[in-house]
XYZ file of N, CA and C in Angstrom:
666
model
N 60.532 99.859 -1.324
C 60.671 97.860 -0.970
C 61.852 97.777 -0.262
N 61.800 97.155 0.980
C 63.416 96.585 1.762
C 63.539 95.518 1.630
N 64.892 95.455 1.287
C 65.151 94.016 0.868
C 66.192 93.158 1.578
N 65.885 92.177 2.202
C 67.370 91.429 3.520
C 67.419 89.774 2.500
N 68.388 89.953 2.451
C 69.261 88.390 1.706
C 69.373 87.887 2.827
N 69.109 86.677 3.001
C 69.504 85.677 3.913
C 70.257 84.616 3.170
N 71.445 84.735 3.350
C 73.133 84.380 2.941
C 72.989 82.829 2.990
N 73.297 81.426 2.415
C 73.374 80.008 2.932
C 75.035 80.099 3.425
N 74.704 79.355 4.104
C 75.985 78.803 5.298
C 77.466 78.948 4.590
N 78.178 79.318 5.064
C 80.085 79.032 4.004
C 80.047 77.565 4.582
N 79.828 77.148 3.681
C 80.224 75.655 3.488
C 81.397 75.207 1.928
N 81.920 75.988 1.632
C 82.745 76.403 0.207
C 83.916 75.479 0.399
N 84.390 74.892 -0.491
C 85.129 74.038 -0.416
C 87.221 75.321 -0.221
N 88.092 74.894 0.020
C 89.426 75.803 0.380
C 89.583 76.389 -1.384
N 90.213 77.426 -1.379
C 90.037 77.966 -1.980
C 91.631 78.279 -2.742
N 92.695 77.946 -4.108
C 94.071 78.055 -3.723
C 94.973 79.357 -3.176
N 95.492 79.493 -2.404
C 96.570 80.268 -1.543
C 96.365 81.900 -2.571
N 95.931 82.664 -1.873
C 95.882 84.055 -2.487
C 96.042 85.203 -1.538
N 96.653 86.420 -2.146
C 96.990 87.291 -0.963
C 96.420 88.603 -0.313
N 95.512 88.312 -1.242
C 94.452 89.419 -0.346
C 93.804 88.665 0.891
N 93.149 90.090 1.631
C 93.274 89.854 2.939
C 91.438 89.019 3.430
N 90.646 89.442 2.137
C 89.806 88.582 2.350
C 88.929 88.152 0.851
N 88.235 87.008 0.911
C 87.646 87.174 -0.517
C 86.061 86.308 -0.621
N 85.371 86.362 -1.970
C 84.347 85.559 -1.795
C 84.048 85.553 -2.923
N 83.707 84.372 -3.606
C 82.890 83.976 -4.957
C 81.285 83.191 -4.949
N 80.437 83.730 -5.522
C 79.190 83.229 -5.316
C 78.743 82.846 -6.879
N 78.531 81.616 -6.892
C 77.687 81.442 -8.419
C 76.568 82.095 -8.657
N 76.099 83.002 -8.915
C 75.095 83.965 -9.230
C 73.860 83.044 -9.881
N 74.724 81.417 -10.875
C 73.705 80.800 -11.672
C 72.697 79.788 -10.696
N 73.550 79.474 -9.511
C 73.411 78.514 -8.517
C 72.739 79.281 -7.033
N 72.801 80.411 -6.961
C 72.786 81.174 -6.138
C 73.288 80.461 -4.691
N 74.604 80.086 -4.489
C 75.592 79.505 -3.255
C 76.939 80.161 -3.609
N 77.136 80.544 -2.620
C 78.950 80.780 -2.198
C 79.555 79.608 -2.429
N 80.781 79.763 -3.549
C 81.532 78.607 -3.675
C 82.956 78.351 -3.287
N 83.614 79.702 -2.627
C 84.190 79.922 -1.877
C 84.681 81.103 -1.251
N 85.504 80.743 -0.251
C 85.283 82.399 0.945
C 86.578 81.916 1.821
N 86.860 83.373 2.521
C 87.755 83.427 3.121
C 87.775 85.209 3.448
N 87.785 84.889 5.358
C 87.308 86.233 6.376
C 86.634 86.565 5.782
N 84.652 86.057 5.845
C 83.930 86.614 5.261
C 83.376 87.896 6.155
N 83.958 88.056 7.632
C 83.459 88.351 8.300
C 84.315 89.528 8.718
N 85.403 90.021 8.151
C 86.766 90.306 8.632
C 86.127 92.400 7.632
N 85.801 93.117 9.153
C 85.501 94.345 8.757
C 87.394 95.255 8.367
N 86.673 95.914 7.224
C 87.829 96.509 6.630
C 87.386 97.864 5.930
N 88.101 98.469 4.881
C 87.665 99.548 4.499
C 87.473 99.121 3.260
N 86.414 99.545 2.344
C 86.214 99.065 1.071
C 86.452 99.696 -0.199
N 86.932 101.111 -0.061
C 87.586 102.316 -1.128
C 85.925 102.201 -1.816
N 86.492 102.749 -3.216
C 85.108 103.301 -4.263
C 84.190 102.442 -4.208
N 84.248 101.035 -3.576
C 83.114 100.035 -3.235
C 82.073 100.605 -3.054
N 82.247 101.363 -2.243
C 80.865 102.582 -1.152
C 79.973 103.350 -2.815
N 80.787 102.989 -3.906
C 79.851 103.754 -4.610
C 79.063 103.596 -5.052
N 78.866 101.909 -5.014
C 78.060 101.197 -4.981
C 76.473 101.972 -4.208
N 76.939 101.547 -2.880
C 75.675 102.527 -2.273
C 74.815 104.023 -2.518
N 76.133 104.834 -2.803
C 75.435 105.689 -3.541
C 74.959 106.321 -4.991
N 74.915 104.949 -5.366
C 74.195 104.626 -6.364
C 72.787 104.003 -6.380
N 72.331 103.145 -5.011
C 71.471 103.096 -4.809
C 70.766 104.107 -4.605
N 71.178 105.224 -3.293
C 70.575 106.135 -3.227
C 70.340 107.213 -4.090
N 71.087 107.129 -5.741
C 70.702 108.285 -6.487
C 69.639 107.596 -7.010
N 69.427 106.873 -7.512
C 68.667 106.209 -8.348
C 66.849 105.892 -7.079
N 66.682 105.830 -6.266
C 65.702 106.245 -5.507
C 65.430 107.680 -5.281
N 66.732 107.980 -5.670
C 66.090 109.805 -4.875
C 65.946 111.074 -6.042
N 66.761 110.949 -7.366
C 67.021 111.639 -8.262
C 66.001 111.264 -9.223
N 65.602 112.158 -10.098
C 65.040 112.035 -10.976
C 65.864 112.003 -12.531
N 65.097 111.057 -13.445
C 66.110 110.741 -14.905
C 65.397 111.603 -15.805
N 64.723 112.315 -15.103
C 63.334 112.807 -16.681
C 64.223 114.202 -17.075
N 65.633 114.691 -16.726
C 65.827 116.078 -16.595
C 67.291 116.634 -15.941
N 67.749 117.754 -15.705
C 68.927 117.725 -15.610
C 68.813 118.428 -13.960
N 69.975 118.304 -13.625
C 70.375 118.861 -12.285
C 71.558 120.000 -12.306
N 71.263 121.432 -11.939
C 72.369 122.328 -11.641
C 73.649 122.034 -11.030
N 74.347 122.769 -11.078
C 76.082 122.090 -10.607
C 76.423 123.889 -9.844
N 76.978 123.056 -8.629
C 77.990 124.140 -8.269
C 79.065 125.045 -8.585
N 79.302 125.771 -8.579
C 80.670 126.173 -9.339
C 82.007 124.738 -9.129
N 82.109 124.365 -7.674
C 83.271 123.304 -8.216
C 82.938 121.921 -9.342
N 81.583 122.267 -9.214
C 81.382 120.946 -10.247
C 81.253 121.344 -11.956
N 80.563 122.813 -11.682
C 80.743 123.227 -13.085
C 81.783 123.620 -13.754
N 83.337 123.375 -13.004
C 84.502 123.699 -13.307
C 85.056 122.359 -14.038
N 84.600 121.389 -12.798
C 85.118 119.652 -13.358
C 84.385 119.295 -14.716
N 83.617 119.069 -14.453
C 82.774 119.020 -15.798
C 82.169 119.441 -16.716
N 83.066 120.842 -16.957
C 82.335 121.976 -17.544
C 81.538 121.398 -18.461
N 80.236 122.116 -17.645
C 78.969 122.098 -18.050
C 77.853 122.739 -16.350
N 77.190 123.218 -17.292
C 76.273 124.093 -15.662
C 75.111 123.241 -15.409
N 74.704 121.773 -16.086
C 73.819 120.741 -15.471
C 74.156 119.273 -16.012
N 73.937 118.505 -14.992
C 73.982 117.169 -15.672
C 73.024 116.027 -15.745
N 72.707 115.252 -16.491
C 71.951 114.680 -16.605
C 71.747 113.114 -15.229
N 70.500 113.151 -14.252
C 71.051 111.854 -13.321
C 71.733 110.634 -14.316
N 71.506 109.800 -15.090
C 72.049 109.112 -15.870
C 73.649 109.119 -15.904
N 74.363 110.814 -16.321
C 75.586 110.770 -16.596
C 76.015 110.840 -15.437
N 75.470 111.472 -14.454
C 76.508 111.316 -13.016
C 76.250 110.035 -12.644
N 75.689 109.322 -12.510
C 75.855 107.709 -12.515
C 77.301 107.265 -13.241
N 77.152 107.509 -14.437
C 78.292 106.681 -15.453
C 79.585 107.274 -14.396
N 79.540 108.831 -14.440
C 80.580 108.869 -13.760
C 81.240 108.254 -12.382
N 80.056 108.093 -11.597
C 80.423 107.478 -10.193
C 80.594 105.787 -10.502
N 80.303 105.078 -11.581
C 80.332 103.983 -11.456
C 81.553 103.345 -12.656
N 81.355 103.886 -13.637
C 82.430 103.113 -14.633
C 83.932 104.302 -14.486
N 83.481 105.738 -14.708
C 84.931 105.977 -14.206
C 85.634 106.476 -12.619
N 84.516 106.351 -11.693
C 84.792 106.332 -10.329
C 85.336 107.542 -9.874
N 84.302 108.455 -10.201
C 84.489 109.659 -9.824
C 83.928 110.190 -8.420
N 85.053 111.178 -7.878
C 84.527 111.676 -6.151
C 84.000 112.568 -6.378
N 84.090 113.486 -7.265
C 82.949 114.430 -7.213
C 81.650 114.040 -7.321
N 81.262 113.379 -8.490
C 79.982 112.591 -9.045
C 79.248 112.368 -7.638
N 80.318 111.510 -6.648
C 79.060 111.154 -5.458
C 78.699 112.358 -4.277
N 80.038 113.253 -4.417
C 79.674 114.411 -3.528
C 78.698 115.202 -4.267
N 78.026 115.088 -5.518
C 77.084 115.808 -6.094
C 76.035 115.129 -5.959
N 75.787 113.590 -5.467
C 74.774 112.987 -5.472
C 74.567 113.630 -4.097
N 75.172 113.622 -3.202
C 74.622 113.924 -1.590
C 74.499 115.033 -1.176
N 74.806 116.121 -2.166
C 74.436 117.618 -1.983
C 72.867 117.696 -2.776
N 72.521 116.818 -3.537
C 71.053 117.340 -4.306
C 70.521 116.274 -3.344
N 70.532 115.176 -2.544
C 69.659 114.367 -2.156
C 69.490 114.735 -0.237
N 70.761 114.955 -0.106
C 70.784 115.115 1.353
C 70.894 116.850 1.929
N 71.623 117.405 0.729
C 72.242 118.997 1.532
C 73.536 118.917 1.455
N 74.002 117.838 2.560
C 75.544 117.426 2.343
C 76.022 115.927 2.981
N 77.055 115.986 2.513
C 77.764 114.556 2.462
C 77.902 113.659 4.012
N 77.764 114.303 5.221
C 77.540 113.776 6.416
C 76.287 112.895 6.483
N 75.350 113.703 5.725
C 73.696 113.504 6.100
C 73.723 112.745 5.436
N 73.990 112.367 4.373
C 73.907 111.379 2.796
C 74.199 109.912 3.453
N 75.562 110.394 4.132
C 76.354 109.027 4.776
C 75.581 108.312 5.565
N 74.734 109.162 6.694
C 73.627 108.397 7.672
C 72.453 107.735 6.602
N 72.202 108.472 5.590
C 71.371 107.580 5.057
C 71.915 106.115 4.122
N 72.960 106.228 3.648
C 73.487 105.324 3.304
C 74.027 104.272 4.611
N 73.935 104.447 5.707
C 74.195 103.347 6.553
C 72.899 102.717 6.989
N 71.918 103.987 7.048
C 70.540 103.412 7.429
C 69.870 102.562 6.415
N 70.233 102.610 5.052
C 69.927 101.850 4.206
C 70.352 100.357 3.935
N 71.811 100.450 4.372
C 72.384 99.275 4.373
C 71.605 98.495 5.685
N 71.426 99.069 6.602
C 70.440 98.467 7.405
C 69.436 97.577 6.901
N 68.698 97.940 5.834
C 67.523 97.645 5.344
C 67.663 96.517 4.646
N 69.123 96.634 4.301
C 69.269 95.159 3.328
C 70.459 94.081 3.960
N 70.205 94.314 5.427
C 70.933 93.208 6.091
C 72.333 93.279 6.372
N 73.088 94.499 5.872
C 74.392 94.901 6.411
C 74.657 95.851 7.569
N 74.717 94.524 8.212
C 74.596 95.006 9.652
C 76.124 94.860 10.267
N 77.466 94.617 9.296
C 78.643 95.223 9.537
C 79.076 95.943 8.881
N 78.585 97.248 8.118
C 78.960 98.055 7.299
C 78.493 99.678 7.848
N 79.300 100.328 7.734
C 78.988 102.104 7.925
C 79.819 102.982 6.885
N 79.224 103.873 6.459
C 79.746 104.765 5.644
C 79.263 106.460 6.398
N 80.816 106.806 5.976
C 80.796 108.438 6.844
C 81.255 109.214 5.372
N 81.030 108.618 4.249
C 80.586 109.864 2.852
C 80.554 109.228 1.522
N 80.455 109.930 0.969
C 79.911 109.160 -0.255
C 80.441 108.536 -1.301
N 82.210 108.621 -1.300
C 82.942 108.156 -2.246
C 83.924 106.966 -1.472
N 83.909 107.140 -0.125
C 85.134 106.029 0.491
C 86.363 106.829 0.161
N 86.464 108.345 0.508
C 87.605 108.925 0.671
C 87.992 108.947 1.998
N 89.425 108.478 2.390
C 89.716 107.673 4.039
C 89.048 108.652 4.452
N 88.684 107.759 5.690
C 88.406 108.535 6.772
C 88.164 107.071 8.033
N 87.944 107.582 9.163
C 88.123 106.672 9.874
C 86.787 106.144 10.262
N 86.481 105.140 10.500
C 85.063 104.326 10.878
C 84.374 103.926 10.006
N 85.098 104.045 8.383
C 84.070 103.497 7.443
C 84.440 102.346 7.083
N 83.850 100.737 6.983
C 83.926 99.149 7.042
C 82.789 98.812 6.188
N 83.018 97.727 6.150
C 81.991 96.315 5.458
C 83.315 95.280 5.731
N 82.149 93.961 5.363
C 82.991 92.840 5.282
C 82.449 92.405 3.945
N 82.863 91.150 3.611
C 82.382 90.211 2.120
C 81.194 90.282 2.280
N 80.888 89.268 3.224
C 79.367 88.903 3.624
C 78.503 90.459 3.406
N 78.557 91.189 3.332
C 77.618 92.539 3.781
C 77.681 93.169 1.838
N 79.379 93.043 1.468
C 79.479 93.506 0.121
C 78.609 92.253 -0.760
N 78.548 91.086 -0.672
C 77.571 90.442 -1.068
C 75.991 90.400 -1.183
N 75.722 90.905 -0.171
C 74.105 91.552 -0.023
C 74.313 92.843 -0.868
N 75.484 93.205 -0.962
C 75.095 94.876 -1.872
C 75.069 94.412 -3.230
N 76.316 93.879 -3.189
C 75.908 93.302 -4.971
C 74.448 93.075 -5.312
N 74.446 91.681 -4.685
C 72.994 91.238 -5.310
C 72.078 92.162 -4.856
N 72.186 93.207 -4.454
C 70.863 94.029 -4.487
C 70.807 94.945 -5.590
N 72.210 95.392 -5.406
C 72.191 96.542 -7.063
C 71.864 95.866 -8.085
N 72.229 94.376 -8.461
C 72.132 94.141 -9.784
C 70.109 93.982 -10.184
N 69.664 93.890 -8.632
C 68.111 94.115 -9.027
C 67.760 95.693 -9.235
N 68.570 96.636 -9.471
C 68.512 98.005 -10.037
C 69.380 98.065 -11.609
N 68.033 97.755 -12.465
C 68.526 97.845 -13.850
C 69.447 99.063 -14.168
N 69.189 100.076 -13.870
C 70.013 101.650 -14.062
C 71.607 100.965 -13.575
N 71.749 100.206 -12.494
C 72.659 100.946 -11.987
C 73.646 99.318 -12.643
N 72.975 98.072 -12.811
C 73.214 97.306 -13.335
C 73.526 97.486 -15.087
N 73.057 98.338 -15.870
C 73.621 98.762 -17.033
C 74.667 99.913 -17.343
N 74.805 100.119 -15.740
C 75.873 101.243 -15.952
C 77.092 100.915 -15.416
N 77.300 99.667 -14.611
C 78.325 98.552 -14.182
C 79.157 97.641 -15.256
N 78.059 97.800 -16.517
C 78.325 96.717 -17.471
C 78.844 97.616 -18.659
N 79.480 99.070 -18.409
C 79.614 100.338 -19.194
C 81.551 99.883 -19.740
N 81.684 99.267 -21.140
C 82.536 99.479 -21.154
C 83.475 100.933 -21.815
N 82.691 101.726 -22.181
C 83.673 102.713 -22.822
C 83.844 104.206 -22.483
N 84.398 104.972 -22.572
C 84.626 106.018 -21.519
C 83.262 107.046 -21.752
N 83.752 107.250 -20.198
C 82.650 108.523 -20.031
C 82.562 110.136 -20.960
N 81.424 110.295 -21.754
C 82.163 111.379 -22.481
C 81.302 112.759 -21.463
N 81.703 113.806 -21.129
C 81.145 114.822 -20.602
C 81.780 116.146 -20.839
N 80.776 116.962 -21.348
C 81.720 118.406 -20.992
C 83.095 118.710 -22.136
N 82.892 117.504 -23.190
C 83.995 117.589 -24.344
C 85.162 116.784 -23.640
N 84.925 116.382 -22.668
C 85.935 115.630 -21.992
C 85.720 113.806 -21.960
N 86.546 113.287 -21.876
C 86.530 111.436 -21.359
C 87.006 111.095 -20.382
N 86.693 110.620 -19.653
C 86.674 109.695 -18.485
C 86.487 108.503 -18.417
N 87.895 108.087 -18.300
C 88.355 106.794 -18.488
C 87.698 105.432 -17.854
N 87.179 104.281 -18.167
C 86.598 103.503 -17.748
C 87.629 102.974 -16.501
N 87.496 102.273 -15.046
C 88.456 101.721 -14.499
C 88.228 100.270 -14.828
N 88.024 99.800 -15.397
C 87.974 98.513 -15.373
C 88.439 97.961 -16.843
N 88.974 99.540 -18.043
C 89.407 99.174 -19.169
C 90.345 98.047 -19.189
N 91.286 98.067 -18.593
C 92.054 96.946 -18.739
C 92.026 95.715 -18.383
N 91.020 95.739 -16.987
C 90.559 93.884 -16.983
C 89.480 93.567 -18.491
N 88.654 94.525 -19.022
C 87.692 94.048 -19.946
C 88.649 93.595 -21.267
N 89.670 94.308 -21.417
C 90.901 94.080 -22.528
C 91.352 92.705 -22.028
N 91.633 92.430 -20.804
C 92.481 90.667 -21.091
C 91.435 89.772 -20.191
N 90.122 89.957 -20.059
C 89.212 88.734 -19.402
C 87.603 88.970 -20.703
N 87.681 88.042 -21.517
C 86.570 88.141 -22.120
C 85.060 88.145 -21.451
N 85.369 87.343 -20.561
C 84.591 86.340 -19.364
C 83.869 87.519 -18.238
N 84.694 88.793 -18.280
C 84.050 89.935 -17.797
C 83.107 90.413 -18.173
N 81.610 90.806 -17.483
C 80.725 91.510 -17.997
C 80.677 92.884 -17.432
N 80.730 92.825 -15.717
C 81.173 94.244 -15.285
C 81.149 94.478 -14.078
N 81.896 95.325 -13.190
C 81.953 95.303 -12.050
C 81.960 96.866 -11.349
N 82.513 96.982 -10.524
C 83.450 98.303 -9.575
C 84.608 97.894 -9.040
N 85.986 98.974 -9.558
C 87.100 98.900 -8.930
C 87.282 99.957 -7.581
N 87.952 99.595 -6.501
C 88.182 100.702 -5.553
C 89.707 100.655 -5.204
N 90.568 101.711 -4.603
C 91.788 101.734 -4.309
C 91.596 102.812 -3.362
N 92.512 102.823 -1.991
C 92.831 103.345 -1.336
C 93.900 102.688 -0.606
N 94.680 103.913 0.175
C 96.295 102.892 0.674
C 95.665 102.006 2.002
N 94.434 102.135 2.736
C 94.091 101.608 4.026
C 93.130 100.359 3.069
N 92.379 100.940 2.143
C 91.998 99.632 1.765
C 92.737 98.444 0.671
N 93.531 99.189 0.150
C 94.337 98.468 -0.881
C 93.314 98.079 -1.820
N 93.579 97.337 -2.733
C 92.995 97.371 -4.295
C 92.073 96.515 -4.017
N 90.980 97.164 -4.297
C 89.823 96.381 -3.999
C 88.593 95.730 -5.234
N 88.059 95.028 -5.257
C 87.371 94.548 -6.640
C 86.084 93.895 -6.584
N 84.877 94.277 -6.894
C 83.561 92.998 -7.560
C 83.127 93.442 -8.846
N 83.611 91.874 -9.170
C 83.227 91.918 -10.370
C 81.970 90.389 -10.804
N 81.292 90.448 -11.607
C 80.170 89.976 -12.450
C 81.068 89.364 -13.572
N 80.866 87.992 -13.399
C 82.099 86.942 -14.045
C 81.200 85.780 -14.979
N 81.675 85.428 -16.176
C 80.969 84.738 -16.604
C 82.079 83.749 -17.142
N 81.921 81.938 -17.031
C 82.883 81.053 -16.668
C 81.948 79.943 -17.157
N 82.318 79.247 -18.044
C 81.966 77.946 -17.905
C 80.507 78.059 -18.294
N 79.833 78.899 -18.713
C 78.260 79.356 -19.126
C 77.583 79.819 -17.511
N 78.541 79.783 -16.578
C 77.786 80.088 -15.493
C 78.502 81.791 -14.876
N 76.961 82.399 -14.361
C 77.864 83.654 -14.059
C 78.206 83.768 -12.455
N 79.050 84.524 -11.645
C 79.847 84.410 -11.274
C 80.107 85.990 -10.364
N 79.641 86.206 -8.844
C 80.299 87.679 -8.735
C 80.982 86.800 -7.754
N 82.271 88.014 -8.214
C 83.611 87.714 -7.356
C 83.816 89.346 -6.461
């Protein structure tokens, strides 16, 4: 199914002064943007990239069995094989980069080919200001997106039940006798309205967040 989201016109009120390069707040209940700054600014998005990796994982992996791991993956995850749902948890809850490379290997054979599939899928979603060069968003030239495109991606991934459920997981990811900590753990503790989301950080991108948040009985994407 090809999804294209027609976003409403940007007529939001001015928001308080913030230090971030760009932001967008979307009222998920009424389906309208309520605050935005620099929606078309192209910038690196760090591990928010993993949401698109998750889309291709859900569309291409089988969730009724296990995938054999290579030597690097066996050493990191202390297991000979992993279920697809565990790989998804490692990617989205613990933001594990190797889990993304594992998906790329299984789906496309190599990460460069997988990244081209990611960019092509982004075009299907109407994300015309986005380009991916790897599966995890480790630093690399020519990888970018915008607030407007990231809203399109977020609204799309929330339609995938497996991704939405994984994005709202509060617990450590247990794998091979190890605990992989959730990157949103501290935010869950401080903000009871937080439903779920995804974090990201690189030096070039700075600190990046996509959050699904409830306030005053309404759900928001931030």
